[in-house]
Amino acid sequence: MTTRISGNEIAKKVHEEVEQKVRRFEEAHGYSPGLAVVLVGNDPASHSYVRRKERACEEVGIVTETLNISADVNADELAGIVDELNRDDCYHGILVQLPLPDHIDADDIINGLDPLKDVDGLHSQNAGLLSLGRPRFVPATPLGVQRMLIEEGIEVNGAEVVIVGRSSLVGRPLALLLTQRGRGANATVTMCHTGTRDVGAHTRRADILVAAAGVPDTVTADMVKDGAVVIDVGVSRVEDSSRRSGYRLTGDVDYEAVKEKASAITPVPGGVGPMTVAMLLENVVLAAKLQSE
Ligand code: GUN
């Protein structure tokens, strides 16, 4: 029997916990944690993600505001907007939704954030702390993957974990997170990327296989060991004329074939996606706490 890991259910539990934390924070401090989201341009997927984040914040009592910025904003103007938010005490967390338009250097903008407000964990200081084994803000998707493994009772300690993808948002920080000492970690991690000669040779060794390449069908059944746990981080929109929207979401894993071999697998949608949102909420509460100290 293959377990279908429900990110929706685990995320609901995290939301309830965060709601309690927000309430306790408000009782102690007399104000609510706040998140500002900077959304540049009209990318439909980004708008959809941000709407989900806003809704989740509202549900748990986090004050949230989204700044919709035109795609033709220049880098100095955007840096100025971030700087204003850095100085605004209402917002303890700032999230700059990625990707940014090509004419803007995302690293420059992210490194202009107050690192104590960087709830995405992408500022060099936060990425550095994670790499030193002293995490402060960890990107929400890796945190969500780790939380899913813990909640499902999957043994990570000593496990062979193979991650396909080396992005700053997922692959790299997840590798660092899972190689730390502690609960839901202490794994032996291999990271595969476009320079890896034989990806399947690595993935077939994995007790836990994480697909985070952002390319549909990156992981096929022949690449998976019997009984492996498969976590699908990918979300791609593919055309589907049978849907009213004209598209459907698909992950990086050939779900139907891989589920026959895996002991547990996450679906897309309803797997890692809701966990990313849930862990962002945790990071906003952490940011508010750090700034109150
Ligand atoms: N774009 C896709 N995922 C993310 C995320 O987790 N954070 C930000 N800032 N942008 C994203």
Coordinates of C-alpha atoms and ligand atoms in Angstrom, one line a residue:
M1 CA 0.0 0.0 0.0
T2 CA 1.4 3.4 -1.0
T3 CA 0.7 6.3 1.3
R4 CA -0.5 9.5 -0.4
I5 CA 1.0 12.2 1.8
S6 CA -1.5 15.0 2.1
G7 CA 0.2 18.3 2.3
N8 CA -3.3 19.9 2.7
E9 CA -3.9 18.0 5.9
I10 CA -0.5 18.6 7.5
A11 CA -0.7 22.3 6.5
K12 CA -4.1 22.6 8.2
K13 CA -2.5 21.3 11.4
V14 CA 0.4 23.8 11.0
H15 CA -2.1 26.6 10.4
E16 CA -3.9 25.8 13.6
E17 CA -0.6 25.8 15.5
V18 CA 0.4 29.1 14.0
E19 CA -3.0 30.6 14.8
Q20 CA -2.4 29.8 18.5
K21 CA 1.1 31.3 18.3
V22 CA -0.3 34.5 16.7
R23 CA -2.9 34.7 19.5
R24 CA -0.2 34.3 22.2
F25 CA 2.0 36.8 20.5
E26 CA -0.8 39.4 20.4
E27 CA -1.6 38.8 24.0
A28 CA 2.1 39.4 25.0
H29 CA 2.8 42.4 22.7
G30 CA -0.5 44.1 21.9
Y31 CA -0.1 43.9 18.1
S32 CA -0.2 41.3 15.4
P33 CA 2.7 39.9 13.3
G34 CA 2.7 41.5 9.8
L35 CA 3.8 40.4 6.4
A36 CA 4.4 42.7 3.4
V37 CA 4.5 41.0 0.0
V38 CA 6.1 42.7 -3.0
L39 CA 4.6 41.4 -6.2
V40 CA 6.2 42.7 -9.4
G41 CA 4.5 42.3 -12.8
N42 CA 1.6 40.2 -14.0
D43 CA 2.8 36.6 -14.0
P44 CA -0.4 34.6 -13.4
A45 CA 1.3 31.9 -11.4
S46 CA 2.9 34.4 -9.0
H47 CA -0.4 36.2 -8.5
S48 CA -2.0 32.9 -7.7
Y49 CA 0.7 32.0 -5.2
V50 CA 0.5 35.4 -3.5
R51 CA -3.3 35.2 -3.2
R52 CA -2.9 31.9 -1.4
K53 CA -0.3 33.4 1.0
E54 CA -2.6 36.4 1.7
R55 CA -5.5 34.2 2.4
A56 CA -3.5 32.0 4.7
C57 CA -2.2 35.0 6.6
E58 CA -5.7 36.3 7.1
E59 CA -6.9 32.9 8.4
V60 CA -4.3 32.8 11.2
G61 CA -4.5 36.5 12.1
I62 CA -1.3 37.8 10.4
V63 CA -1.7 41.3 9.1
T64 CA -0.8 41.3 5.4
E65 CA -0.4 43.8 2.6
T66 CA 0.6 43.1 -1.0
L67 CA 2.3 45.9 -3.0
N68 CA 1.5 45.3 -6.7
I69 CA 4.3 46.9 -8.6
S70 CA 4.5 47.4 -12.4
A71 CA 6.8 45.1 -14.3
D72 CA 8.7 48.2 -15.7
V73 CA 9.8 49.3 -12.2
N74 CA 13.6 50.0 -12.2
A75 CA 16.0 48.4 -9.8
D76 CA 16.5 51.6 -7.7
E77 CA 12.8 52.2 -7.4
L78 CA 12.3 48.6 -6.2
A79 CA 15.2 48.8 -3.8
G80 CA 13.6 52.0 -2.4
I81 CA 10.3 50.2 -1.9
V82 CA 12.0 47.4 0.0
D83 CA 13.9 50.0 2.1
E84 CA 10.6 51.7 3.1
L85 CA 9.2 48.3 4.2
N86 CA 12.5 47.6 6.2
R87 CA 11.7 50.8 8.2
D88 CA 7.9 50.1 8.6
D89 CA 7.3 48.6 12.1
C90 CA 3.9 47.2 11.0
Y91 CA 5.7 44.5 8.9
H92 CA 7.9 42.0 10.5
G93 CA 8.3 39.9 7.4
I94 CA 8.9 41.0 3.8
L95 CA 8.6 38.6 0.9
V96 CA 9.6 39.6 -2.6
Q97 CA 7.8 37.2 -4.8
L98 CA 10.1 35.6 -7.4
P99 CA 10.8 35.5 -10.3
L100 CA 11.5 39.2 -10.8
P101 CA 11.6 40.7 -14.3
D102 CA 14.9 40.0 -16.2
H103 CA 16.1 43.6 -16.0
I104 CA 16.3 43.4 -12.1
D105 CA 19.0 41.5 -10.3
A106 CA 17.0 39.5 -7.7
D107 CA 20.0 38.9 -5.5
D108 CA 20.6 42.7 -5.1
I109 CA 17.0 43.2 -4.1
I110 CA 16.9 40.3 -1.7
N111 CA 20.2 41.4 -0.1
G112 CA 18.6 44.9 0.4
L113 CA 16.1 43.3 2.8
D114 CA 16.6 43.7 6.5
P115 CA 17.8 40.2 7.2
L116 CA 15.6 40.0 10.3
K117 CA 12.6 40.5 8.0
D118 CA 13.7 38.0 5.4
V119 CA 11.0 35.4 5.9
D120 CA 12.0 33.6 2.7
G121 CA 15.5 32.9 4.1
L122 CA 17.2 34.0 0.9
H123 CA 19.3 36.9 2.2
S124 CA 23.0 36.0 2.1
Q125 CA 23.1 36.3 5.9
N126 CA 20.3 33.8 6.4
A127 CA 21.6 31.5 3.8
G128 CA 25.0 31.7 5.4
L129 CA 23.6 30.9 8.9
L130 CA 21.9 27.8 7.5
S131 CA 25.1 26.7 5.8
L132 CA 26.9 27.1 9.2
G133 CA 24.3 24.9 10.9
R134 CA 22.9 27.9 12.8
P135 CA 19.6 28.4 10.9
R136 CA 17.5 31.5 11.5
F137 CA 15.1 31.8 8.5
V138 CA 15.0 28.8 6.3
P139 CA 13.2 29.0 3.0
A140 CA 9.6 27.8 3.4
T141 CA 9.6 25.0 0.9
P142 CA 12.5 23.0 2.4
L143 CA 11.0 23.6 5.9
G144 CA 7.7 22.3 4.5
V145 CA 9.3 19.2 3.1
Q146 CA 11.1 18.5 6.4
R147 CA 7.9 19.0 8.3
M148 CA 6.0 16.6 6.1
L149 CA 8.7 13.9 6.7
I150 CA 8.5 14.4 10.4
E151 CA 4.7 14.4 10.5
E152 CA 4.5 11.2 8.4
G153 CA 7.0 9.5 10.8
I154 CA 9.5 8.9 8.0
E155 CA 13.0 8.1 9.2
V156 CA 15.4 10.8 8.0
N157 CA 18.2 10.1 10.4
G158 CA 20.8 8.1 8.5
A159 CA 18.6 7.9 5.3
E160 CA 20.0 8.3 1.8
V161 CA 18.3 11.4 0.5
V162 CA 18.7 12.4 -3.2
I163 CA 17.5 15.8 -4.3
V164 CA 17.1 16.6 -8.0
G165 CA 17.6 20.3 -8.4
R166 CA 20.0 22.9 -6.9
S167 CA 17.9 26.1 -6.7
S168 CA 18.4 28.6 -3.9
L169 CA 14.8 28.3 -3.0
V170 CA 14.6 24.5 -2.6
G171 CA 17.5 22.2 -3.6
R172 CA 20.4 23.8 -1.9
P173 CA 18.7 24.9 1.4
L174 CA 17.0 21.5 1.6
A175 CA 20.4 19.7 1.3
L176 CA 21.7 21.9 4.1
L177 CA 18.7 21.4 6.3
L178 CA 18.6 17.6 6.0
T179 CA 22.3 17.2 6.7
Q180 CA 22.1 19.1 10.0
R181 CA 22.0 17.3 13.3
G182 CA 18.6 16.9 14.9
R183 CA 15.0 15.8 14.3
G184 CA 14.0 15.3 10.7
A185 CA 17.6 15.6 9.6
N186 CA 21.0 13.9 10.0
A187 CA 20.6 12.3 6.5
T188 CA 23.2 11.6 3.9
V189 CA 22.3 13.9 1.0
T190 CA 23.2 13.8 -2.7
M191 CA 22.3 16.7 -4.9
C192 CA 21.8 16.0 -8.6
H193 CA 21.7 18.8 -11.2
T194 CA 22.1 19.5 -14.9
G195 CA 25.8 18.5 -14.6
T196 CA 25.1 15.1 -13.1
R197 CA 26.2 12.4 -15.5
D198 CA 23.7 9.7 -14.6
V199 CA 20.8 11.0 -12.4
G200 CA 19.1 7.6 -12.3
A201 CA 22.1 5.9 -10.8
H202 CA 21.8 8.3 -7.8
T203 CA 18.0 8.4 -7.5
R204 CA 17.8 4.6 -7.5
R205 CA 19.8 4.6 -4.2
A206 CA 17.4 7.0 -2.5
D207 CA 15.4 6.1 0.5
I208 CA 13.9 9.6 0.2
L209 CA 13.8 11.1 -3.3
V210 CA 13.0 14.8 -3.7
A211 CA 12.2 16.1 -7.1
A212 CA 12.8 19.8 -7.3
A213 CA 13.8 20.5 -10.9
G214 CA 10.7 22.3 -12.1
V215 CA 10.5 20.1 -15.2
P216 CA 7.6 17.6 -15.6
D217 CA 8.5 13.9 -15.8
T218 CA 12.0 14.4 -14.5
V219 CA 11.5 11.4 -12.3
T220 CA 10.1 8.3 -14.0
A221 CA 9.4 4.9 -12.4
D222 CA 12.7 3.3 -13.5
M223 CA 14.5 6.0 -11.4
V224 CA 12.9 5.0 -8.1
K225 CA 13.8 2.2 -5.7
D226 CA 11.0 0.0 -4.4
G227 CA 9.7 1.4 -1.2
A228 CA 11.2 4.8 -1.5
V229 CA 9.5 7.9 -0.2
V230 CA 9.0 10.4 -3.1
I231 CA 8.5 14.1 -2.5
D232 CA 7.5 16.1 -5.6
V233 CA 8.3 19.8 -5.2
G234 CA 7.7 20.7 -8.9
V235 CA 4.7 22.7 -10.0
S236 CA 4.3 23.4 -13.7
R237 CA 1.3 24.6 -15.7
V238 CA 0.7 22.4 -18.7
E239 CA -2.0 23.0 -21.3
D240 CA -5.2 21.1 -20.8
S241 CA -8.1 22.0 -23.0
S242 CA -10.5 19.8 -20.9
R243 CA -10.1 22.3 -18.0
R244 CA -12.0 25.6 -17.9
S245 CA -8.7 27.4 -17.0
G246 CA -7.0 25.8 -20.1
Y247 CA -4.3 24.3 -18.0
R248 CA -3.6 21.9 -15.2
L249 CA -0.8 21.7 -12.6
T250 CA 1.7 18.9 -12.7
G251 CA 4.8 18.0 -10.7
D252 CA 8.3 16.7 -11.6
V253 CA 7.3 13.1 -11.0
D254 CA 5.4 10.7 -13.2
Y255 CA 2.9 10.2 -10.4
E256 CA 0.8 7.3 -11.7
A257 CA 3.8 5.1 -12.5
V258 CA 6.0 6.1 -9.5
K259 CA 3.2 5.5 -7.0
E260 CA 3.3 1.8 -7.8
K261 CA 6.9 1.6 -6.5
A262 CA 7.0 4.2 -3.7
S263 CA 6.0 3.5 -0.1
A264 CA 4.8 7.1 0.2
I265 CA 4.4 9.9 -2.4
T266 CA 3.2 13.5 -2.4
P267 CA 0.6 14.6 -5.0
V268 CA 0.6 17.8 -7.1
P269 CA -1.4 19.8 -6.3
G270 CA -2.1 19.2 -2.6
G271 CA 1.4 18.1 -1.6
V272 CA 4.3 20.4 -1.0
G273 CA 2.5 23.6 -2.1
P274 CA 0.3 24.0 0.9
M275 CA 3.3 23.2 3.2
T276 CA 5.3 26.1 1.7
V277 CA 2.5 28.5 2.6
A278 CA 2.2 27.0 6.1
M279 CA 5.9 27.3 6.8
L280 CA 5.9 30.9 5.6
L281 CA 3.4 31.7 8.3
E282 CA 5.7 30.1 10.9
N283 CA 8.6 32.3 9.6
V284 CA 6.5 35.4 9.9
V285 CA 5.7 34.7 13.6
L286 CA 9.4 33.9 14.1
A287 CA 10.3 37.3 12.5
A288 CA 7.9 39.1 14.8
K289 CA 9.3 37.4 17.8
L290 CA 12.9 38.2 16.8
Q291 CA 12.1 41.8 16.3
S292 CA 10.3 42.1 19.7
E293 CA 13.4 40.9 21.5
Ligands
GUN1 N1 8.4 31.9 -6.2 C1 8.1 30.6 -6.1 N2 8.2 30.1 -4.8 C2 8.6 31.2 -4.1 C3 8.9 31.3 -2.7 O1 8.9 30.4 -1.9 N3 9.2 32.6 -2.3 C4 9.3 33.6 -3.2 N4 9.7 34.8 -2.7 N5 9.1 33.5 -4.5 C5 8.7 32.3 -4.9

